[in-house]
CSV table of C-alpha atoms in Angstrom, one decimal:
chain,number,residue,atom,x,y,z
A,1,UNK,CA,-24.7,2.8,-23.8
A,2,UNK,CA,-23.0,-0.4,-25.0
A,3,UNK,CA,-20.5,-2.1,-22.6
A,4,UNK,CA,-16.9,-0.8,-23.1
A,5,UNK,CA,-15.7,-4.4,-22.8
A,6,UNK,CA,-16.8,-7.3,-25.0
A,7,UNK,CA,-15.7,-10.9,-25.0
A,8,UNK,CA,-13.9,-12.3,-28.1
A,9,UNK,CA,-15.0,-15.6,-29.5
A,10,UNK,CA,-12.4,-18.4,-29.6
A,11,UNK,CA,-11.9,-18.0,-33.4
A,12,UNK,CA,-11.4,-14.2,-32.9
A,13,UNK,CA,-8.8,-15.0,-30.2
A,14,UNK,CA,-6.8,-17.3,-32.6
A,15,UNK,CA,-7.1,-14.6,-35.3
A,16,UNK,CA,-5.4,-12.1,-33.0
A,17,UNK,CA,-2.7,-14.6,-32.1
A,18,UNK,CA,-2.0,-15.3,-35.8
A,19,UNK,CA,-1.9,-11.5,-36.6
A,20,UNK,CA,0.8,-10.8,-34.0
A,21,UNK,CA,4.3,-12.1,-33.4
A,22,UNK,CA,5.3,-10.6,-30.1
A,23,UNK,CA,3.7,-11.9,-26.8
A,24,UNK,CA,4.5,-12.1,-23.2
A,25,UNK,CA,5.1,-15.4,-21.4
A,26,UNK,CA,4.5,-15.8,-17.6
A,27,UNK,CA,6.1,-18.7,-15.7
A,28,UNK,CA,7.3,-19.7,-12.3
A,29,UNK,CA,10.8,-18.7,-11.3
A,30,UNK,CA,11.8,-20.3,-8.0
A,31,UNK,CA,9.3,-19.1,-5.4
A,32,UNK,CA,8.3,-16.2,-7.6
A,33,UNK,CA,7.0,-15.3,-11.0
A,34,UNK,CA,8.7,-14.2,-14.2
A,35,UNK,CA,7.3,-12.6,-17.3
A,36,UNK,CA,9.3,-12.1,-20.5
A,37,UNK,CA,8.5,-11.0,-24.1
A,38,UNK,CA,8.9,-13.7,-26.8
A,39,UNK,CA,8.6,-13.9,-30.6
A,40,UNK,CA,6.1,-16.7,-31.4
A,41,UNK,CA,4.1,-18.3,-34.2
A,42,UNK,CA,0.9,-20.3,-34.1
A,43,UNK,CA,0.8,-23.9,-35.3
A,44,UNK,CA,-2.6,-25.5,-35.0
A,45,UNK,CA,-3.6,-24.9,-31.4
A,46,UNK,CA,0.0,-24.5,-30.2
A,47,UNK,CA,2.1,-21.4,-29.6
A,48,UNK,CA,5.6,-22.1,-30.8
A,49,UNK,CA,8.7,-20.2,-29.8
A,50,UNK,CA,12.5,-20.7,-29.6
A,51,UNK,CA,14.7,-20.2,-26.6
A,52,UNK,CA,18.4,-20.5,-25.7
A,53,UNK,CA,19.8,-22.6,-22.8
A,54,UNK,CA,19.4,-20.3,-19.8
A,55,UNK,CA,17.2,-19.4,-16.9
A,56,UNK,CA,14.0,-19.3,-18.9
A,57,UNK,CA,14.6,-22.7,-20.4
A,58,UNK,CA,15.5,-24.3,-17.0
A,59,UNK,CA,12.5,-22.6,-15.3
A,60,UNK,CA,10.2,-24.1,-18.0
A,61,UNK,CA,11.7,-27.5,-17.5
A,62,UNK,CA,11.1,-27.2,-13.8
A,63,UNK,CA,7.5,-26.1,-14.1
A,64,UNK,CA,5.8,-26.2,-17.5
A,65,UNK,CA,2.6,-24.4,-16.5
A,66,UNK,CA,2.5,-21.0,-18.2
A,67,UNK,CA,0.2,-18.1,-19.2
A,68,UNK,CA,0.7,-16.2,-22.4
A,69,UNK,CA,-0.6,-12.8,-23.5
A,70,UNK,CA,-0.8,-10.9,-26.7
A,71,UNK,CA,-2.4,-7.5,-27.2
A,72,UNK,CA,-2.9,-4.9,-29.8
A,73,UNK,CA,-4.3,-1.4,-29.6
A,74,UNK,CA,-5.3,1.4,-31.9
A,75,UNK,CA,-6.7,4.8,-31.0
A,76,UNK,CA,-10.2,3.5,-30.3
A,77,UNK,CA,-9.9,-0.2,-29.7
A,78,UNK,CA,-7.6,-2.5,-27.7
A,79,UNK,CA,-7.7,-6.3,-27.8
A,80,UNK,CA,-6.0,-8.7,-25.5
A,81,UNK,CA,-5.9,-12.5,-25.6
A,82,UNK,CA,-4.7,-14.7,-22.8
A,83,UNK,CA,-3.8,-18.4,-23.1
A,84,UNK,CA,-3.0,-20.9,-20.4
A,85,UNK,CA,-1.3,-24.2,-20.9
A,86,UNK,CA,1.7,-26.4,-20.6
A,87,UNK,CA,5.1,-25.9,-22.4
A,88,UNK,CA,6.8,-28.9,-24.0
A,89,UNK,CA,10.0,-29.0,-25.9
A,90,UNK,CA,9.8,-30.2,-29.5
A,91,UNK,CA,12.4,-32.5,-30.9
A,92,UNK,CA,13.2,-34.2,-34.2
A,93,UNK,CA,10.7,-33.8,-37.0
A,94,UNK,CA,8.3,-31.8,-34.9
A,95,UNK,CA,11.1,-29.2,-34.2
A,96,UNK,CA,12.2,-29.2,-37.9
A,97,UNK,CA,8.6,-28.6,-39.0
A,98,UNK,CA,8.7,-25.3,-37.2
A,99,UNK,CA,11.1,-24.0,-39.9
A,100,UNK,CA,8.0,-23.7,-42.1
A,101,UNK,CA,6.3,-21.4,-39.6
A,102,UNK,CA,6.4,-17.6,-39.6
A,103,UNK,CA,8.6,-17.8,-36.5
A,104,UNK,CA,10.9,-14.9,-37.3
A,105,UNK,CA,13.6,-14.0,-34.8
A,106,UNK,CA,13.8,-10.3,-34.0
A,107,UNK,CA,17.2,-10.6,-32.4
A,108,UNK,CA,20.4,-12.3,-33.7
A,109,UNK,CA,21.1,-14.6,-30.7
A,110,UNK,CA,21.4,-18.4,-30.8
A,111,UNK,CA,18.3,-20.2,-29.6
A,112,UNK,CA,18.6,-23.9,-29.7
A,113,UNK,CA,15.3,-25.1,-28.2
A,114,UNK,CA,12.0,-25.2,-30.0
A,115,UNK,CA,9.2,-25.0,-27.5
A,116,UNK,CA,5.4,-25.2,-27.8
A,117,UNK,CA,2.6,-24.2,-25.5
A,118,UNK,CA,-0.2,-26.7,-25.6
A,119,UNK,CA,-3.1,-24.3,-25.1
A,120,UNK,CA,-5.8,-25.5,-22.7
A,121,UNK,CA,-7.6,-22.3,-22.1
A,122,UNK,CA,-8.0,-19.2,-24.3
A,123,UNK,CA,-9.9,-16.0,-23.7
A,124,UNK,CA,-9.9,-12.5,-25.1
A,125,UNK,CA,-11.4,-9.1,-24.6
A,126,UNK,CA,-12.0,-6.1,-26.8
A,127,UNK,CA,-11.9,-2.8,-25.0
A,128,UNK,CA,-13.6,0.2,-26.5
A,129,UNK,CA,-11.3,3.0,-25.5
A,130,UNK,CA,-12.7,6.3,-24.3
A,131,UNK,CA,-9.6,8.0,-22.8
A,132,UNK,CA,-11.8,10.7,-21.4
A,133,UNK,CA,-8.7,12.7,-20.3
A,134,UNK,CA,-7.8,13.2,-24.0
A,135,UNK,CA,-10.6,15.7,-24.3
A,136,UNK,CA,-8.9,17.7,-21.5
A,137,UNK,CA,-5.6,18.1,-23.3
A,138,UNK,CA,-4.9,21.4,-25.0
A,139,UNK,CA,-4.9,21.2,-28.9
B,1,UNK,CA,29.9,-7.1,-33.9
B,2,UNK,CA,28.3,-5.6,-30.8
B,3,UNK,CA,25.9,-7.8,-28.9
B,4,UNK,CA,22.3,-7.6,-30.1
B,5,UNK,CA,21.1,-7.5,-26.4
B,6,UNK,CA,22.2,-4.9,-23.9
B,7,UNK,CA,21.2,-4.5,-20.2
B,8,UNK,CA,19.4,-1.4,-19.2
B,9,UNK,CA,20.5,0.5,-16.1
B,10,UNK,CA,18.0,0.9,-13.3
B,11,UNK,CA,17.4,4.6,-14.1
B,12,UNK,CA,16.8,3.6,-17.8
B,13,UNK,CA,14.3,1.0,-16.6
B,14,UNK,CA,12.3,3.5,-14.6
B,15,UNK,CA,12.4,6.0,-17.6
B,16,UNK,CA,10.8,3.3,-19.8
B,17,UNK,CA,8.1,2.6,-17.1
B,18,UNK,CA,7.4,6.3,-16.8
B,19,UNK,CA,7.1,6.7,-20.6
B,20,UNK,CA,4.5,4.0,-21.0
B,21,UNK,CA,1.0,3.5,-19.5
B,22,UNK,CA,0.1,-0.1,-20.6
B,23,UNK,CA,1.8,-3.1,-19.0
B,24,UNK,CA,1.1,-6.7,-18.2
B,25,UNK,CA,0.6,-8.1,-14.8
B,26,UNK,CA,1.4,-11.8,-14.0
B,27,UNK,CA,-0.1,-13.3,-10.8
B,28,UNK,CA,-1.1,-16.6,-9.4
B,29,UNK,CA,-4.7,-17.8,-10.1
B,30,UNK,CA,-5.5,-20.9,-8.1
B,31,UNK,CA,-3.0,-23.6,-9.1
B,32,UNK,CA,-2.1,-21.8,-12.3
B,33,UNK,CA,-0.9,-18.4,-13.5
B,34,UNK,CA,-2.7,-15.5,-15.0
B,35,UNK,CA,-1.5,-12.5,-17.0
B,36,UNK,CA,-3.5,-9.4,-17.9
B,37,UNK,CA,-2.9,-6.0,-19.4
B,38,UNK,CA,-3.3,-3.0,-17.0
B,39,UNK,CA,-3.1,0.8,-17.2
B,40,UNK,CA,-0.6,2.0,-14.7
B,41,UNK,CA,1.3,5.0,-13.5
B,42,UNK,CA,4.6,5.3,-11.6
B,43,UNK,CA,4.8,6.9,-8.1
B,44,UNK,CA,8.2,6.8,-6.6
B,45,UNK,CA,9.3,3.2,-6.8
B,46,UNK,CA,5.7,1.9,-7.0
B,47,UNK,CA,3.6,0.8,-9.9
B,48,UNK,CA,0.1,2.1,-9.3
B,49,UNK,CA,-3.1,0.8,-10.9
B,50,UNK,CA,-6.8,0.5,-10.3
B,51,UNK,CA,-8.9,-2.6,-10.4
B,52,UNK,CA,-12.6,-3.6,-9.9
B,53,UNK,CA,-13.9,-6.1,-7.4
B,54,UNK,CA,-13.5,-9.4,-9.3
B,55,UNK,CA,-11.2,-12.3,-10.0
B,56,UNK,CA,-8.0,-10.3,-10.4
B,57,UNK,CA,-8.6,-8.4,-7.1
B,58,UNK,CA,-9.4,-11.6,-5.2
B,59,UNK,CA,-6.4,-13.4,-6.7
B,60,UNK,CA,-4.1,-10.6,-5.6
B,61,UNK,CA,-5.6,-10.6,-2.1
B,62,UNK,CA,-4.8,-14.4,-2.0
B,63,UNK,CA,-1.3,-14.1,-3.2
B,64,UNK,CA,0.3,-10.6,-3.6
B,65,UNK,CA,3.5,-11.8,-5.3
B,66,UNK,CA,3.5,-10.5,-8.9
B,67,UNK,CA,5.6,-9.8,-12.0
B,68,UNK,CA,5.0,-6.9,-14.3
B,69,UNK,CA,6.3,-6.2,-17.8
B,70,UNK,CA,6.3,-3.2,-20.1
B,71,UNK,CA,7.8,-3.1,-23.5
B,72,UNK,CA,8.2,-0.8,-26.5
B,73,UNK,CA,9.5,-1.4,-29.9
B,74,UNK,CA,10.4,0.6,-33.0
B,75,UNK,CA,11.8,-0.7,-36.3
B,76,UNK,CA,15.3,-1.1,-35.1
B,77,UNK,CA,15.1,-1.3,-31.3
B,78,UNK,CA,12.9,-3.0,-28.7
B,79,UNK,CA,13.1,-2.5,-25.0
B,80,UNK,CA,11.5,-4.5,-22.2
B,81,UNK,CA,11.4,-3.9,-18.5
B,82,UNK,CA,10.4,-6.6,-15.9
B,83,UNK,CA,9.6,-5.8,-12.3
B,84,UNK,CA,8.9,-8.2,-9.5
B,85,UNK,CA,7.3,-7.3,-6.2
B,86,UNK,CA,4.3,-7.5,-3.9
B,87,UNK,CA,0.9,-5.8,-4.5
B,88,UNK,CA,-0.7,-3.9,-1.7
B,89,UNK,CA,-4.1,-2.0,-1.7
B,90,UNK,CA,-3.9,1.7,-1.0
B,91,UNK,CA,-6.5,3.3,1.3
B,92,UNK,CA,-7.3,6.7,2.6
B,93,UNK,CA,-4.9,9.5,1.8
B,94,UNK,CA,-2.5,7.3,-0.1
B,95,UNK,CA,-5.3,6.2,-2.4
B,96,UNK,CA,-6.5,9.8,-2.8
B,97,UNK,CA,-3.0,10.9,-3.7
B,98,UNK,CA,-3.1,8.7,-6.8
B,99,UNK,CA,-5.6,11.2,-8.3
B,100,UNK,CA,-2.6,13.4,-8.9
B,101,UNK,CA,-0.8,10.7,-11.0
B,102,UNK,CA,-1.0,10.2,-14.7
B,103,UNK,CA,-3.2,7.2,-14.1
B,104,UNK,CA,-5.5,7.5,-17.0
B,105,UNK,CA,-8.2,4.9,-17.6
B,106,UNK,CA,-8.5,3.6,-21.1
B,107,UNK,CA,-11.8,2.0,-20.5
B,108,UNK,CA,-14.9,3.4,-18.9
B,109,UNK,CA,-15.5,0.7,-16.3
B,110,UNK,CA,-15.8,1.2,-12.6
B,111,UNK,CA,-12.6,0.3,-10.7
B,112,UNK,CA,-12.8,0.9,-7.0
B,113,UNK,CA,-9.5,-0.4,-5.7
B,114,UNK,CA,-6.2,1.4,-5.9
B,115,UNK,CA,-3.3,-1.0,-5.9
B,116,UNK,CA,0.4,-0.5,-5.8
B,117,UNK,CA,3.2,-2.9,-6.7
B,118,UNK,CA,6.2,-2.4,-4.2
B,119,UNK,CA,9.0,-3.2,-6.7
B,120,UNK,CA,11.8,-5.3,-5.2
B,121,UNK,CA,13.5,-6.3,-8.4
B,122,UNK,CA,13.7,-4.4,-11.7
B,123,UNK,CA,15.6,-5.3,-14.9
B,124,UNK,CA,15.5,-4.4,-18.5
B,125,UNK,CA,17.0,-5.3,-21.9
B,126,UNK,CA,17.4,-3.4,-25.1
B,127,UNK,CA,17.2,-5.5,-28.2
B,128,UNK,CA,18.9,-4.4,-31.4
B,129,UNK,CA,16.6,-5.8,-34.0
B,130,UNK,CA,17.9,-7.3,-37.2
B,131,UNK,CA,14.9,-9.1,-38.6
B,132,UNK,CA,17.1,-10.8,-41.2
B,133,UNK,CA,13.9,-12.2,-42.9
B,134,UNK,CA,12.9,-8.6,-43.9
B,135,UNK,CA,15.7,-8.6,-46.5
B,136,UNK,CA,14.1,-11.7,-48.1
B,137,UNK,CA,10.7,-10.0,-48.6
B,138,UNK,CA,9.9,-8.7,-52.1
B,139,UNK,CA,9.9,-4.9,-52.5
């Protein structure tokens, strides 16, 4: 039997990141942790997103060390990619350049800061789903 | 115009958690953060999941403070719930009781530890999606 979990190559990880546009960002919030969904785009080896002034922005200014996760699943396969890195705010031309990215807001709220995760670690897994309990469900 | 973001009530948050079975767990990993997808079930006000011996288990034993996120989205609406709390390992009868939960493994790997997040904070948001760029796509 082949293993139900295989490791994605780094190019496969970036492919998954480029295919999706909703991920989850984990960061420190005071003494604890926070995790929030974000819309993002990939630019080179950076994850770019926008945020408003607010708790998330000030938490990231206090501690820029983050983890970021994207996943996708179908009936038989699930894939998940996790990145770790540091968030920086982009300004001037760098921030303007992100207008060329596929960074599409899902929600009509004002987000004034353009942020980028400088990815230092990336890894991914492919899960071959068995869901054995599905065979126990009535038709 | 109504706000594109509304706050979920606590019962609505628990409803979303009970409706889903895949979430993302954020925890401390050494000096950094980690975030991984997990299959879970809800029991009372606890989030229950299984894990194998390994890095995740030892990270959680080192620092039990976690955040947990579940989301769902359709064409027009997205919802996201975030919990914060502390992870404990369940033993004996408590662990056996989880066999009655809808804690269905998606992947056929051996997971010997039954863990529960004792939720101390829960909050959720409903996003009314506009995706204005969709109107700019060719038919």
